[in-house]
XYZ file of C-alpha atoms in Angstrom:
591
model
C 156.969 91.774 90.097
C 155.229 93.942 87.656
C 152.211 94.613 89.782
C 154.515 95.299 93.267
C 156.317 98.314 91.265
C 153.136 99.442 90.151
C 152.141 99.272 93.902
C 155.462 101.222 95.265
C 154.999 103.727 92.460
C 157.723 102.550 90.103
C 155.319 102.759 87.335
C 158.563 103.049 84.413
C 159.959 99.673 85.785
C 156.358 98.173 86.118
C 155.619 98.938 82.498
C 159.200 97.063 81.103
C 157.556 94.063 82.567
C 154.256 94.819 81.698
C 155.735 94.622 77.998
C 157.071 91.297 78.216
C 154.409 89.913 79.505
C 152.185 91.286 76.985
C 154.275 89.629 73.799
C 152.530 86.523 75.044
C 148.786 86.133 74.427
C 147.922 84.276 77.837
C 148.740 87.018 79.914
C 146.104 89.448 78.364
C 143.616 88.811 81.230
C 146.331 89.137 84.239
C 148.324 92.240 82.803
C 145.380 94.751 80.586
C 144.084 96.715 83.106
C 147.816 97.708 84.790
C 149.005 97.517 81.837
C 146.943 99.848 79.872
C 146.706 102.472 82.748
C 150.208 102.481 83.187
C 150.623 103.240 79.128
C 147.888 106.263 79.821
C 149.297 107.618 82.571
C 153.014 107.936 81.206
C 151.356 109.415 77.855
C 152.415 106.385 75.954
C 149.275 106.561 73.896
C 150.414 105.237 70.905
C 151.621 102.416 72.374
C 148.548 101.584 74.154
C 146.455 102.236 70.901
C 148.711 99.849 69.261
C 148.184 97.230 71.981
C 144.379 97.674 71.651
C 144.280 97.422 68.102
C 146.246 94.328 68.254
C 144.257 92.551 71.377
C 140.652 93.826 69.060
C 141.479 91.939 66.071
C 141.989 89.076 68.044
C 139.014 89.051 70.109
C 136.417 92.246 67.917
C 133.252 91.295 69.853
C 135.014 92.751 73.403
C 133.430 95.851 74.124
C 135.697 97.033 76.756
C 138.553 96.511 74.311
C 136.665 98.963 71.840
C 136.215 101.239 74.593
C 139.383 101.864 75.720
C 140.651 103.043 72.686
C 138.262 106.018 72.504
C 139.640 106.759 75.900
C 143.105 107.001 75.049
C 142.296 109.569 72.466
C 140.378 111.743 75.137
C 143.788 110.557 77.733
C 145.677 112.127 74.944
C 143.667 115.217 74.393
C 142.772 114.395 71.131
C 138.509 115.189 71.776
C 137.357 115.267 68.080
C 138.720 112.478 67.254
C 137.242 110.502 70.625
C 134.139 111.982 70.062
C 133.840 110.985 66.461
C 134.727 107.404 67.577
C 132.101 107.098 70.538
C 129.570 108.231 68.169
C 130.113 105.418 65.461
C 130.612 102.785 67.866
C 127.380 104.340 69.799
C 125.298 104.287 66.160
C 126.496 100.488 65.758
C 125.662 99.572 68.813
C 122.136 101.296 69.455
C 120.187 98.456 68.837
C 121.735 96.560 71.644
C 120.354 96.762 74.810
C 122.722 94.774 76.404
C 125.824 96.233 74.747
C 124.357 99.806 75.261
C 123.745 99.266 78.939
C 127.448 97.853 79.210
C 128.879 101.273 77.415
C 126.481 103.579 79.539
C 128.255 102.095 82.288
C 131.811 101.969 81.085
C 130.995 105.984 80.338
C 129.936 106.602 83.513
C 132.373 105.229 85.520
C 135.004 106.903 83.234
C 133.264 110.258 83.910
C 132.462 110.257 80.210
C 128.855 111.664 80.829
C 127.453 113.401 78.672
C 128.278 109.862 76.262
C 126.540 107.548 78.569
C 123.520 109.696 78.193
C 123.808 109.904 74.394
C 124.002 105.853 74.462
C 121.246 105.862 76.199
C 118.637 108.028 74.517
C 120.130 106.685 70.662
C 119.178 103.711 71.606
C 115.650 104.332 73.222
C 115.100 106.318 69.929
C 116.507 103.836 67.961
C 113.924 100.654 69.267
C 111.260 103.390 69.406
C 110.531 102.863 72.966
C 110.550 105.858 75.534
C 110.463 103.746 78.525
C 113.840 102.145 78.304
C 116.549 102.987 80.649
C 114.870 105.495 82.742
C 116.727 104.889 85.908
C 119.793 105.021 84.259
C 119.519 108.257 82.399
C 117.858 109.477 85.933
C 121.364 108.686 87.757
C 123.463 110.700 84.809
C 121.238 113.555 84.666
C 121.746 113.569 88.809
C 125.158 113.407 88.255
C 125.159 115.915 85.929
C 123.203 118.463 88.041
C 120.180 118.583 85.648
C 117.375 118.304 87.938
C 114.830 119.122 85.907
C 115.373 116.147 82.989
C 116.459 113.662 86.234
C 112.679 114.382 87.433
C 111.532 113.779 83.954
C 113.095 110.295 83.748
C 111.686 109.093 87.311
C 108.148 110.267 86.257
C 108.444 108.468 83.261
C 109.353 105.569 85.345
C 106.587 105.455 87.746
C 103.550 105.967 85.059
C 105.203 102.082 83.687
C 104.270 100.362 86.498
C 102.578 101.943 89.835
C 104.409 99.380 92.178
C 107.085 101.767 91.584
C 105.625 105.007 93.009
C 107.161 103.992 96.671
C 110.512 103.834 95.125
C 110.184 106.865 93.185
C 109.151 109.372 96.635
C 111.608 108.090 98.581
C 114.539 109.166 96.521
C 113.039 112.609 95.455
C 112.370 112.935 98.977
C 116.424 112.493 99.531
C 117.219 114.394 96.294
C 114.662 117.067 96.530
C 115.762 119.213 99.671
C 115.374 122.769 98.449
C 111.726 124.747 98.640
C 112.552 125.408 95.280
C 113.236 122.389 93.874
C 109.750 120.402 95.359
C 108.278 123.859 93.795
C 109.515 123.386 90.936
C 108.496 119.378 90.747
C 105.029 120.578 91.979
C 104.843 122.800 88.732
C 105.756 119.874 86.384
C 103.085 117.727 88.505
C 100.365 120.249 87.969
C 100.929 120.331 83.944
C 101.035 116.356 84.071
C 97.673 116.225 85.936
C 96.524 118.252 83.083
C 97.962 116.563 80.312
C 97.191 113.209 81.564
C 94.041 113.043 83.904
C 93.503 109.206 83.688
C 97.489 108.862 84.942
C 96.930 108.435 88.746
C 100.189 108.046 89.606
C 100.521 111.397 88.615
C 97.794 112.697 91.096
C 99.321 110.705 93.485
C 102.603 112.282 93.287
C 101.112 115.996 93.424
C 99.395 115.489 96.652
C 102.269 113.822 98.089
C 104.640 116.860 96.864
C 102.440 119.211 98.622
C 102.664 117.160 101.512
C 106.647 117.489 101.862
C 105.743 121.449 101.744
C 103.635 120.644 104.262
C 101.537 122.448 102.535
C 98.327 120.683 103.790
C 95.348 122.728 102.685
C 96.895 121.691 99.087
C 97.243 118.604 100.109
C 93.553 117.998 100.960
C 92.261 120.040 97.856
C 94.064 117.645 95.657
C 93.434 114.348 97.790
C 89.683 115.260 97.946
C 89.279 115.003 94.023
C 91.729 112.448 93.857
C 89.350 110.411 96.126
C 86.338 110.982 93.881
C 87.829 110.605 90.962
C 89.338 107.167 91.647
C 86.438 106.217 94.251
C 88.609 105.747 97.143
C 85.854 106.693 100.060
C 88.092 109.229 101.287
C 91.201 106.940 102.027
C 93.562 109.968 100.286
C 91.889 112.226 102.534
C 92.590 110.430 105.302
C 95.942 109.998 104.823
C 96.507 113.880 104.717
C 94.495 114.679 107.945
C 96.765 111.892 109.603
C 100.241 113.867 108.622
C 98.456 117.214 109.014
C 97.616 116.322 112.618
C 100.765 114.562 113.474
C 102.544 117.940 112.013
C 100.498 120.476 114.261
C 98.260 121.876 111.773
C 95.039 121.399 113.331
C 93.080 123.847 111.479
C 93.333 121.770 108.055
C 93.178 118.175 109.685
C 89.930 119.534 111.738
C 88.690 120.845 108.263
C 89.605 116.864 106.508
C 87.713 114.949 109.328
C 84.611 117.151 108.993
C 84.467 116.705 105.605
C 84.602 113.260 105.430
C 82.318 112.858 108.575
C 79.927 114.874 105.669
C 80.541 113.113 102.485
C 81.524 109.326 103.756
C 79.160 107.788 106.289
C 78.428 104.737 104.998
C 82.373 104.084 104.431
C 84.655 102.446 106.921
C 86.694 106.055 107.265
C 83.800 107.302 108.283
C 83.852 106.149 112.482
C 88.215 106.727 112.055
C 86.878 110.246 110.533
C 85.107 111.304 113.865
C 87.842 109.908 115.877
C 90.497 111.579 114.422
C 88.396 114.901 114.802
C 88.214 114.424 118.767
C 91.990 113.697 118.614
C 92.846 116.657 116.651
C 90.747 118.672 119.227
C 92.325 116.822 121.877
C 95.728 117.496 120.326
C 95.500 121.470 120.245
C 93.731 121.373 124.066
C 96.444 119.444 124.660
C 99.328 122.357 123.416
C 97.145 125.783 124.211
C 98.569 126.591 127.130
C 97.563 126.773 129.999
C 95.676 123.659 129.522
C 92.013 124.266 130.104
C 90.413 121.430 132.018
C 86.816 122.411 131.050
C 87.900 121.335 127.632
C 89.592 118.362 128.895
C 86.288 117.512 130.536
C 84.037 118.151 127.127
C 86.938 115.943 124.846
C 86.182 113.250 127.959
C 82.479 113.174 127.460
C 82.875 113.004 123.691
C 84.865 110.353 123.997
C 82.411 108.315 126.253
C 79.692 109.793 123.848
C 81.700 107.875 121.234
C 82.081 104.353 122.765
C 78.088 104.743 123.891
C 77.238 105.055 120.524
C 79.298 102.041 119.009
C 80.406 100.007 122.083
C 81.458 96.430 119.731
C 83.689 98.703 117.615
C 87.618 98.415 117.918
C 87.838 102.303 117.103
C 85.709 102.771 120.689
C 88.562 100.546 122.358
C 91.219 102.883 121.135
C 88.369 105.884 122.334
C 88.854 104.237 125.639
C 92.354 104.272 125.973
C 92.793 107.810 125.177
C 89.882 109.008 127.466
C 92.115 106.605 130.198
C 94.751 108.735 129.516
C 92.683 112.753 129.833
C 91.669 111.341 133.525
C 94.826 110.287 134.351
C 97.213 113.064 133.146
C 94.811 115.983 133.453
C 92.427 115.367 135.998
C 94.428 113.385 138.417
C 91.875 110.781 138.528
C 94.231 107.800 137.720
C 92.022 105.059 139.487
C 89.341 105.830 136.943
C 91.702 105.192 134.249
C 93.728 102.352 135.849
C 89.601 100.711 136.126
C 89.462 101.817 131.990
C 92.623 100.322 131.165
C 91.899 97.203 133.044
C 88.841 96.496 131.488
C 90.208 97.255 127.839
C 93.246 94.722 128.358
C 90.895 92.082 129.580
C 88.494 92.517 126.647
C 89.118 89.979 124.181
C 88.111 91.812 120.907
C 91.008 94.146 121.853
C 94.190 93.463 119.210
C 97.367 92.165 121.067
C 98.831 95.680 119.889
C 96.370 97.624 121.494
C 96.173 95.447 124.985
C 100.292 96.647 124.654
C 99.613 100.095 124.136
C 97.491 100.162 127.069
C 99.836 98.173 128.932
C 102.316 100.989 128.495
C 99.870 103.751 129.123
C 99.222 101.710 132.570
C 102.867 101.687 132.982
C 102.908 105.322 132.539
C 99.772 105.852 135.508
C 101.625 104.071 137.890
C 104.920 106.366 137.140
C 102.299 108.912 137.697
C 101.052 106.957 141.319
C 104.958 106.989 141.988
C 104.719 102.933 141.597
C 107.569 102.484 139.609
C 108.231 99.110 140.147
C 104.372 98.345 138.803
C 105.619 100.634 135.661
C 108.744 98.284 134.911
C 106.414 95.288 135.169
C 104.313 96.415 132.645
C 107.040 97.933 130.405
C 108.986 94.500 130.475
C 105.725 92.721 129.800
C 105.312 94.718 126.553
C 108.506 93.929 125.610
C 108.384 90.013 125.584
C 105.401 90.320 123.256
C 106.341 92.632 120.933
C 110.057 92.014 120.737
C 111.653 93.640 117.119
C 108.394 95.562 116.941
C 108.172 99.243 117.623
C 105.896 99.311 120.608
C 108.156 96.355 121.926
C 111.313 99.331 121.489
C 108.619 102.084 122.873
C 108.547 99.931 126.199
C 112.266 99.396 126.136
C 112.643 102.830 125.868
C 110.480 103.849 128.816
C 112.385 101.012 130.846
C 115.425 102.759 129.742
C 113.770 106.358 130.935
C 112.441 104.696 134.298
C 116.387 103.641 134.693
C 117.471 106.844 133.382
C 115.053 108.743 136.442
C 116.090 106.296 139.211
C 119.870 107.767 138.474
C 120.860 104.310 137.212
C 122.932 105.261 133.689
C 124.650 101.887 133.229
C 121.135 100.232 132.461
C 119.724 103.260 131.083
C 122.394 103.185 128.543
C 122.383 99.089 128.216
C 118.634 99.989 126.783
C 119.463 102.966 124.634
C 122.608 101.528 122.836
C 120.135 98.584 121.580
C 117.280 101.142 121.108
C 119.835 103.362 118.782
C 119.124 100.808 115.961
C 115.410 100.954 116.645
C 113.459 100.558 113.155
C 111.066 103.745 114.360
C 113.096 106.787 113.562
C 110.989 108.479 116.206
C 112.342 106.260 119.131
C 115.962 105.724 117.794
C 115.899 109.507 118.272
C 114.804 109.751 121.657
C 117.111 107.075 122.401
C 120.129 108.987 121.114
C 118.986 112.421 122.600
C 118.910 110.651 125.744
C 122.260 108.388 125.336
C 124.391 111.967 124.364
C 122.791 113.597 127.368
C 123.936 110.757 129.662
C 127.573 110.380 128.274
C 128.151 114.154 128.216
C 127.479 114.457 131.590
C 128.767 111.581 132.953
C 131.901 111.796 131.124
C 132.406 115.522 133.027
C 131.294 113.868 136.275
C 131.922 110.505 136.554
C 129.392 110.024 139.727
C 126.830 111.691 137.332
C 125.099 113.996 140.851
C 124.233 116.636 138.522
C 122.851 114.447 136.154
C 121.029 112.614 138.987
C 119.304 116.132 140.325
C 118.030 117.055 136.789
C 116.643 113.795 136.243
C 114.866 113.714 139.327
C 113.382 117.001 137.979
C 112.205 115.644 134.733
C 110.320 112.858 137.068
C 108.220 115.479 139.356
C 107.578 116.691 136.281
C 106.337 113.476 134.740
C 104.117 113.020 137.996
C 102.849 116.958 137.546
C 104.806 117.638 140.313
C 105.274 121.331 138.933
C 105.535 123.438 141.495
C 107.933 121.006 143.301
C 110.072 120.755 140.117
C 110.183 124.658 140.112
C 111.483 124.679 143.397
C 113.814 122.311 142.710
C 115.328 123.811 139.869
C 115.904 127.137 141.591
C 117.648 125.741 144.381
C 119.760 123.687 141.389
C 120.836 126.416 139.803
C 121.423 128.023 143.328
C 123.445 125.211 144.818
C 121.564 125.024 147.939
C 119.823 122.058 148.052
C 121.374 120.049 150.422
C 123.113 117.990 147.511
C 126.663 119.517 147.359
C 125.445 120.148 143.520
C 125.610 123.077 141.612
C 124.927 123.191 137.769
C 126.512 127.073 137.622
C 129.662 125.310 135.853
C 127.802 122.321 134.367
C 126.951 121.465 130.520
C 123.377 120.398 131.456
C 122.631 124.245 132.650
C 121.245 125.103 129.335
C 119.499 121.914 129.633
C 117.969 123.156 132.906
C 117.099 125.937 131.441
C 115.045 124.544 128.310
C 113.259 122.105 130.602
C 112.087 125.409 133.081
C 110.816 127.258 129.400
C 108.647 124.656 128.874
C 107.004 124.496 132.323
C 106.861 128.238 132.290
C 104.880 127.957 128.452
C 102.377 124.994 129.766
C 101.583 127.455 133.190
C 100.863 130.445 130.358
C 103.410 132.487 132.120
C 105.195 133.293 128.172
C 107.482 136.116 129.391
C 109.374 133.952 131.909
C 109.979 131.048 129.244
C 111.263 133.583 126.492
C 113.310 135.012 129.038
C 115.041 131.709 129.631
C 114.977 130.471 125.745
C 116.443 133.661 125.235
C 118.994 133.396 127.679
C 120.222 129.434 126.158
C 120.700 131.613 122.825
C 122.850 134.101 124.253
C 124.731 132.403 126.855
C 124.756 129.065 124.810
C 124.455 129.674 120.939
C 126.854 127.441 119.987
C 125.292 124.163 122.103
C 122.772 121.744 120.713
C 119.852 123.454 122.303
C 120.532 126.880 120.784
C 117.897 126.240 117.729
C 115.468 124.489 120.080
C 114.912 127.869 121.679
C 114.791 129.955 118.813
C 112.234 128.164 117.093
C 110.264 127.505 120.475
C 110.437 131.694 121.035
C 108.552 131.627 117.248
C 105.765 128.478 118.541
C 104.978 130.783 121.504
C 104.572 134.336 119.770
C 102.886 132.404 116.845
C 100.368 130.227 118.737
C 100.020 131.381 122.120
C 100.841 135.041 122.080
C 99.028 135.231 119.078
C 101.571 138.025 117.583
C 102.179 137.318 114.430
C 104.688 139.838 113.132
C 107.298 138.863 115.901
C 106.667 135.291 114.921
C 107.516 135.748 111.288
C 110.585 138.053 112.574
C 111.724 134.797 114.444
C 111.051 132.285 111.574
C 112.840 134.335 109.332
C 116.197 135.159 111.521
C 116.237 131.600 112.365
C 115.928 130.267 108.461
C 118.927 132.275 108.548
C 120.683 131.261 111.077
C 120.312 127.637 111.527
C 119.449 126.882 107.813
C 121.095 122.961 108.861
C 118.180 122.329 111.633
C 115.611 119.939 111.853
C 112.900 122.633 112.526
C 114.217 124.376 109.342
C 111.500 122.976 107.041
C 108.877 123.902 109.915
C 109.701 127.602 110.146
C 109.543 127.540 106.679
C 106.246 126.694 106.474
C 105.134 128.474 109.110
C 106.678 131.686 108.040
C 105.092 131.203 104.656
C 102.022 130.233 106.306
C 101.781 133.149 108.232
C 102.524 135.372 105.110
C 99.757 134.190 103.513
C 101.120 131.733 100.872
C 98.188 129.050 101.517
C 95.666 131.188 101.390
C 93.670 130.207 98.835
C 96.353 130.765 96.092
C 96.965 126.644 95.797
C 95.858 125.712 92.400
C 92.812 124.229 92.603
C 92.614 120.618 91.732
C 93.147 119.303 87.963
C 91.691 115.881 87.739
């Protein structure tokens, strides 16, 4: 009865009952927590105090009984005398680790902070060891807003045991969001590395800081000593070209292969080393628009130059595949690379991971030979094999795309909802991109036509079908194709326009596609796409107009305007990186 007027509010008839109930020493356990809040929260502190004393004496070695009368002297605004009590039952405690932990936890979850810490650190001084309770004090200095002594505590918990080091970057890397604050961590790095040069996890740390700054020049000045240092034949090194390369700064991951094609031949980075520099190349042929197929030819003959030279190795198998790939998408020679991929699924040295990969890429030529049906063979192939792995969700999602092109949404959508779960963040992306595209559309037009046309665009442009997609479009946005469609009142229009900016960028015609990014920011600034085309109208000014001033213009307005996006930390770095910030004024490396 006691506990239902407590739950309808009646907290004045809840506590008559609570005090019957408590003149009986069995009911301790059932009533103390109602009972004792009630007492609080109707200011009957006395009362309370006296029940605690009396429920103490009975049972001294409960903690939580102790506890609770500190709190009702803060509940009752009485703070000298609550503090004076924390702080003897703190100093008798201190030598406790268990009881300690148990009253850093009762403080916490009372909001009683700044105690919990005090607990804490009384009692690490205390058993002279500076290694206790670092996770702990790291959660109440978060809490607390103290970054600076939170970073302290989850440094000193990495250098006890390196196994921890994972642990430790992934929650700075969700804790640590502002410039300033990986600055600022980079700082205290820097000073560590000094202090302690035989620490690695220390070095460790600083390279992979400079790597959330994307700061990869850094990066690679700090992973190349780091790699002497703890004779790692350039695996650090490596590491950093791979995430300079995969974030579009060629320049540094060209200048990391070449050095360790230099300083590491007789190490097995040294063939991945030369790879990774013809992929690199390959990548920024690959986005210098217009694509120049005289370089497309030379990355081809390196590539053959490169399986010649070391035909039994497994890094000239994956050579193979991606010269498959040049012929096919560039030089519309896709029987030479359907004969390339062929033979490289068929070899038996070939991993069962790299057979899929070229199963998909084969998938991908026949999309190109407009064979779909050969495509979905291969795709569902893939899947079987790798099922739960992510090239077995990379297939699923081009089966879901090959749906998704064919105008059939139902199945399209059967893959993506599955796909949205996907362990690669990469293709649960794509998956939702694509899903939210679908049900937008479909859920304006229920027969999905206009939906239908622009995905039959985005396949004559898979198939390099450009001028035909052009065409298309035009007539699209005219509402004279034939179709009865016209995307002039449509939410996909600013959709039509993105995908037309990006032809016009890849055919080097850069006026046209600002023209039309500029045009999804004015007529659509509020939509999804409107930072895609701000920070594209930076790319193309930055690295194929080659103006560097309007680019940093861009950057800038757009930190200011879309500080939420995803390409937020990119035009950061690229604004800075334009300024000048990398230029040599990285510190150079301290161990």
């Amino acid at each position: 009865m006691a506990n239902e007027y407590l739950l309808k509010g009646d907290k004045k008839k809840a506590l008559e009952l609570y005090r019957d109930l408590a003149k009986n020493d069995l009911n301790t356990p059932f009533i103390y927590n109602n009972y004792l809040n009630v007492l609080l929260d109707l200011g009957n502190f006395d009362e309370a105090q006296s029940f605690l004393k009396k429920i103490s004496k009975r049972d001294p070695l409960n903690i939580q009984y102790r506890l609770d009368v500190g709190l009702t002297y803060v509940k009752a605004g009485d703070m000298a005398r609550a503090d004076k009590y924390f702080r003897e039952l703190i100093g008798e405690s201190k030598t406790n680790v268990q009881r300690i932990k148990m009253m850093s936890d009762y403080f916490m979850s009372h909001s009683l902070n700044d105690y919990g810490i005090l607990s804490l650190t009384e009692s690490r001084e205390s058993l002279g060891n500076p290694s206790l309770f670092c996770l702990e004090l790291a959660m109440l200095y978060r809490i607390k807003g103290n970054q600076d002594k939170m970073v302290q505590e989850y440094l000193n918990y990495v250098t006890q045991n390196s196994g921890n080091i994972q642990y430790v970057k992934n929650v700075m890397q969700a804790l640590l969001t502002k410039p300033e604050e990986l600055e600022s961590l980079e700082r205290l790095l820097y000073d560590k590395v000094q202090q302690y040069p035989d620490v690695e996890v220390y070095a460790d740390l600083l390279i992979w800081v400079t790597m959330q700054q994307k700061n990869f020049y850094a990066s690679f000045i700090q992973a190349r000593a780091y790699d002497k240092r703890y004779k790692r034949d350039g695996e650090k090194c490596m590491e950093v070209a791979r995430v300079a390369l995969d974030n579009e700064d060629y320049d540094t991951a060209l200048k990391i292969y070449r050095y360790l094609i230099r300083e590491y031949q007789g190490s097995q980075n040294y063939l991945l080393a030369r790879l990774g520099l013809i992929r690199t190349r390959e990548a920024r042929v690959k986005n210098t628009y217009p694509v120049k197929m005289d370089s497309v030819k030379i990355l081809i003959s390196d590539y053959k130059s490169f399986i010649k030279q070391y035909p039994d190795n497994v890094n000239s198998l994956e050579a193979s595949k991606s010269e498959a790939m040049l012929f096919a998408s560039y030089l519309d020679q896709k029987d030479s690379a359907v004969h390339i991929l062929d033979k490289l699924i068929a070899n038996p040295k070939a991993t069962l991971y790299l057979k899929s990969k070229a199963k998909l890429d084969l998938g991908d030529i026949y999309m190109l030979k407009g064979e779909p049906w050969e495509s979905s063979l291969l795709y569902s192939q893939v899947e079987k094999t790798q099922k739960e792995n992510p090239v077995g969700y990379e297939a699923k999602l081009k089966n879901a795309k090959l749906s998704y092109y064919k105008g059939d949404f139902r199945l399209a959508q059967e893959h993506l909802d599955i796909l949205k779960q996907a362990t690669t963040r990469e293709i649960a992306n794509d998956a939702l991109d694509l899903s939210m595209r679908i049900k937008e559309n479909v859920a304006i037009d229920s027969t999905g036509e206009a939906l239908k046309q622009y995905a039959s665009v985005e396949l004559l442009l898979y198939q390099n079908k450009t001028d035909e997609a052009l065409k298309k479009i035009e007539f699209l946005k005219q509402g004279t194709s034939g179709t009865g469609v016209s995307f002039s009142n449509q939410t996909i229009l600013d959709d039509v326009y993105f995908l037309e900016a990006n032809i016009r960028m890849q055919r080097g015609e850069f006026e046209k596609s600002i023209a039309l990014l500029q045009k999804i920011i004015d007529d659509y600034g509020d939509d999804i796409l409107a930072d895609d085309a701000y920070f594209l109208q930076g790319e193309i000014y930055e690295r194929q107009l080659k103006n560097k001033d309007k680019a940093m213009e861009i950057y800038r307005d757009f930190l200011s305007k879309y500080p939420g996006s995803v390409f937020a930390a990119e035009a950061r770095k690229r604004f800075r990186q334009l300024r000048g910030d990398f230029n040599g004024q990285e510190q150079p490396a301290q161990f």
